[in-house]
């Protein structure tokens, strides 16, 4: 993340799953939901980078999950940004 302050990335590969849904359809085919989500979120956690995930609505009304990834050690800064986004 050298040269970047923040990274915005998807937290899930599709719109929010239905209650009880165990699989999601991705470009690679049908994938277990847990594996699909972990594939996008675990790398940052393993690196120790601070991450916030939250729901976000698309123009067509679907809910998707996004994550904000901060630089190593920038936890407080990322939390402050999360608070200001929540206040809007």
Coordinates of N, CA and C in Angstrom, one line a residue:
X1 N 0.8 -1.2 0.0 CA 0.0 0.0 0.0 C 0.9 1.3 0.0
X2 N 2.1 1.1 -0.4 CA 3.0 2.3 -0.5 C 2.4 3.3 -1.4
X3 N 2.3 4.5 -0.9 CA 1.8 5.6 -1.8 C 0.3 5.8 -1.7
X4 N -0.4 4.8 -0.9 CA -1.9 4.9 -0.8 C -2.2 5.2 0.7
X5 N -3.3 5.9 0.9 CA -3.8 6.1 2.3 C -4.8 5.1 2.6
X6 N -5.6 4.7 1.6 CA -6.7 3.9 1.9 C -7.1 3.0 0.6
X7 N -7.6 1.9 0.8 CA -8.0 1.0 -0.3 C -9.5 0.7 0.0
X8 N -10.3 0.8 -1.0 CA -11.7 0.4 -1.0 C -11.8 -0.8 -1.9
X9 N -12.3 -1.9 -1.3 CA -12.4 -3.2 -2.0 C -13.7 -3.9 -1.6
X10 N -14.1 -4.8 -2.4 CA -15.3 -5.6 -2.1 C -15.0 -6.5 -0.9
X11 N -16.1 -6.7 -0.1 CA -16.0 -7.7 1.0 C -16.6 -9.0 0.7
X12 N -17.5 -8.9 -0.2 CA -18.2 -10.2 -0.7 C -18.3 -10.1 -2.3
X13 N -18.3 -11.2 -2.9 CA -18.2 -11.2 -4.4 C -19.6 -11.0 -5.1
X14 N -20.6 -10.8 -4.3 CA -21.9 -10.6 -4.9 C -22.8 -9.8 -4.0
X15 N -24.1 -9.6 -4.4 CA -25.0 -8.9 -3.5 C -25.2 -9.7 -2.3
X16 N -25.7 -9.1 -1.2 CA -25.9 -9.7 0.0 C -26.7 -11.0 -0.2
X17 N -26.2 -12.1 0.4 CA -26.9 -13.4 0.3 C -28.2 -13.4 1.1
X18 N -29.1 -14.3 0.6 CA -30.4 -14.4 1.4 C -30.1 -15.2 2.6
X19 N -30.9 -15.0 3.6 CA -30.8 -15.8 4.9 C -30.9 -17.3 4.5
X20 N -29.9 -18.0 5.0 CA -29.8 -19.4 4.8 C -29.1 -19.8 3.5
X21 N -28.7 -18.9 2.7 CA -28.0 -19.2 1.5 C -26.6 -19.6 1.8
X22 N -26.2 -20.8 1.3 CA -24.9 -21.3 1.6 C -23.9 -21.1 0.5
X23 N -24.3 -20.9 -0.8 CA -23.4 -20.7 -1.9 C -23.7 -19.4 -2.7
X24 N -22.7 -18.9 -3.4 CA -22.9 -17.8 -4.2 C -22.3 -18.1 -5.6
X25 N -22.9 -17.5 -6.6 CA -22.4 -17.6 -8.0 C -21.4 -16.6 -8.3
X26 N -20.2 -17.0 -8.7 CA -19.1 -16.1 -9.0 C -18.7 -16.4 -10.5
X27 N -17.7 -15.7 -11.0 CA -17.2 -16.0 -12.3 C -16.6 -17.4 -12.4
X28 N -16.1 -17.9 -11.3 CA -15.5 -19.2 -11.3 C -16.5 -20.3 -11.0
X29 N -17.8 -20.0 -10.9 CA -18.9 -21.0 -10.7 C -19.5 -20.8 -9.3
X30 N -20.2 -21.8 -8.9 CA -20.9 -21.8 -7.6 C -19.8 -22.1 -6.5
X31 N -19.7 -21.2 -5.5 CA -18.7 -21.3 -4.5 C -19.4 -21.2 -3.1
X32 N -18.9 -22.0 -2.1 CA -19.5 -21.9 -0.8 C -19.3 -20.4 -0.3
X33 N -20.4 -19.9 0.3 CA -20.4 -18.5 0.7 C -19.2 -18.1 1.6
X34 N -19.0 -19.0 2.6 CA -17.9 -18.7 3.5 C -16.5 -18.6 2.8
X35 N -16.3 -19.5 1.9 CA -15.0 -19.4 1.1 C -14.9 -18.1 0.3
X36 N -16.1 -17.8 -0.4 CA -16.1 -16.6 -1.2 C -15.8 -15.3 -0.4
X37 N -16.3 -15.2 0.8 CA -16.1 -14.1 1.6 C -14.7 -14.0 2.2
X38 N -14.2 -15.2 2.7 CA -12.9 -15.2 3.2 C -11.8 -14.9 2.2
X39 N -12.0 -15.3 1.0 CA -11.1 -15.0 -0.1 C -10.8 -13.5 -0.2
X40 N -11.8 -12.7 0.0 CA -11.6 -11.3 -0.1 C -11.2 -10.5 1.1
X41 N -11.5 -11.1 2.3 CA -11.2 -10.4 3.5 C -10.0 -10.9 4.3
X42 N -9.7 -12.2 4.2 CA -8.6 -12.7 5.1 C -7.2 -12.2 4.7
X43 N -6.9 -11.9 3.4 CA -5.5 -11.5 3.2 C -5.1 -10.2 3.9
X44 N -6.0 -9.3 4.0 CA -5.6 -8.0 4.8 C -5.5 -8.3 6.3
X45 N -6.3 -9.2 6.8 CA -6.3 -9.5 8.2 C -5.0 -10.2 8.5
X46 N -4.6 -11.1 7.7 CA -3.3 -11.9 7.9 C -2.1 -11.0 7.8
X47 N -2.2 -9.9 7.0 CA -1.1 -8.9 7.0 C -1.1 -8.0 8.1
X48 N -2.2 -8.0 8.9 CA -2.3 -7.1 10.1 C -2.7 -5.7 9.8
X49 N -3.2 -5.5 8.6 CA -3.7 -4.1 8.2 C -5.1 -3.9 8.8
X50 N -5.4 -2.7 9.2 CA -6.7 -2.4 9.8 C -7.7 -2.4 8.7
X51 N -8.9 -3.0 8.9 CA -10.0 -3.1 8.0 C -11.3 -2.8 8.6
X52 N -12.1 -2.1 7.9 CA -13.5 -1.9 8.3 C -14.4 -2.4 7.2
X53 N -15.4 -3.2 7.5 CA -16.4 -3.7 6.5 C -17.7 -3.1 6.8
X54 N -18.5 -2.8 5.8 CA -19.8 -2.2 6.0 C -20.7 -2.5 4.8
X55 N -22.0 -2.4 5.0 CA -22.9 -2.6 3.8 C -23.0 -1.3 3.0
X56 N -23.2 -1.4 1.8 CA -23.4 -0.3 0.9 C -24.4 -0.6 -0.1
X57 N -25.3 0.3 -0.4 CA -26.4 0.1 -1.4 C -25.9 0.5 -2.8
X58 N -26.3 -0.3 -3.8 CA -26.0 0.0 -5.2 C -27.2 0.8 -5.8
X59 N -26.9 1.4 -6.9 CA -28.0 2.2 -7.5 C -29.3 1.5 -7.8
X60 N -29.2 0.1 -8.0 CA -30.4 -0.7 -8.2 C -31.0 -1.2 -7.0
X61 N -30.5 -0.7 -5.8 CA -31.1 -1.1 -4.5 C -30.6 -2.3 -3.8
X62 N -29.6 -3.0 -4.5 CA -29.0 -4.2 -3.8 C -28.1 -3.7 -2.7
X63 N -27.9 -4.6 -1.8 CA -26.9 -4.3 -0.7 C -25.7 -5.2 -1.0
X64 N -24.5 -4.5 -0.9 CA -23.2 -5.3 -1.1 C -22.3 -4.9 0.1
X65 N -21.4 -5.7 0.3 CA -20.4 -5.5 1.4 C -19.1 -4.9 0.8
X66 N -18.6 -3.8 1.4 CA -17.3 -3.3 1.0 C -16.4 -3.2 2.2
X67 N -15.1 -3.1 2.0 CA -14.2 -3.0 3.0 C -13.2 -1.8 2.8
X68 N -12.9 -1.1 3.8 CA -11.9 0.0 3.7 C -10.7 -0.6 4.4
X69 N -9.5 -0.5 3.7 CA -8.3 -1.1 4.3 C -7.3 0.1 4.5
X70 N -6.8 0.2 5.7 CA -5.9 1.3 6.0 C -4.5 0.8 6.0
X71 N -3.5 1.7 6.2 CA -2.1 1.3 6.3 C -1.8 0.7 7.7
X72 N -0.8 -0.1 7.7 CA -0.4 -0.7 9.0 C -0.2 0.4 10.0
X73 N -0.8 0.2 11.2 CA -0.7 1.2 12.3 C -1.6 2.4 12.2
X74 N -2.4 2.5 11.1 CA -3.4 3.6 11.0 C -4.8 3.2 11.5
X75 N -4.9 2.4 12.5 CA -6.2 1.9 13.0 C -7.0 3.1 13.4
X76 N -6.5 4.0 14.2 CA -7.3 5.2 14.7 C -7.8 6.0 13.6
X77 N -6.9 6.2 12.6 CA -7.3 7.0 11.4 C -8.5 6.4 10.7
X78 N -8.4 5.1 10.5 CA -9.4 4.3 9.8 C -10.7 4.3 10.6
X79 N -10.7 4.2 11.9 CA -11.9 4.2 12.7 C -12.5 5.6 12.7
X80 N -11.7 6.6 12.6 CA -12.2 8.0 12.5 C -13.0 8.2 11.2
X81 N -12.4 7.7 10.1 CA -13.1 7.8 8.8 C -14.4 7.0 8.9
X82 N -14.4 5.8 9.5 CA -15.6 5.0 9.6 C -16.7 5.8 10.4
X83 N -16.3 6.4 11.5 CA -17.2 7.2 12.2 C -17.8 8.3 11.4
X84 N -17.0 9.0 10.6 CA -17.5 10.1 9.8 C -18.4 9.6 8.7
X85 N -18.1 8.5 8.1 CA -19.0 7.9 7.1 C -20.3 7.5 7.7
X86 N -20.3 6.9 8.9 CA -21.5 6.5 9.6 C -22.4 7.7 9.9
X87 N -21.8 8.9 10.2 CA -22.6 10.1 10.6 C -23.3 10.7 9.4
X88 N -22.9 10.3 8.2 CA -23.5 10.9 7.0 C -24.8 10.3 6.6

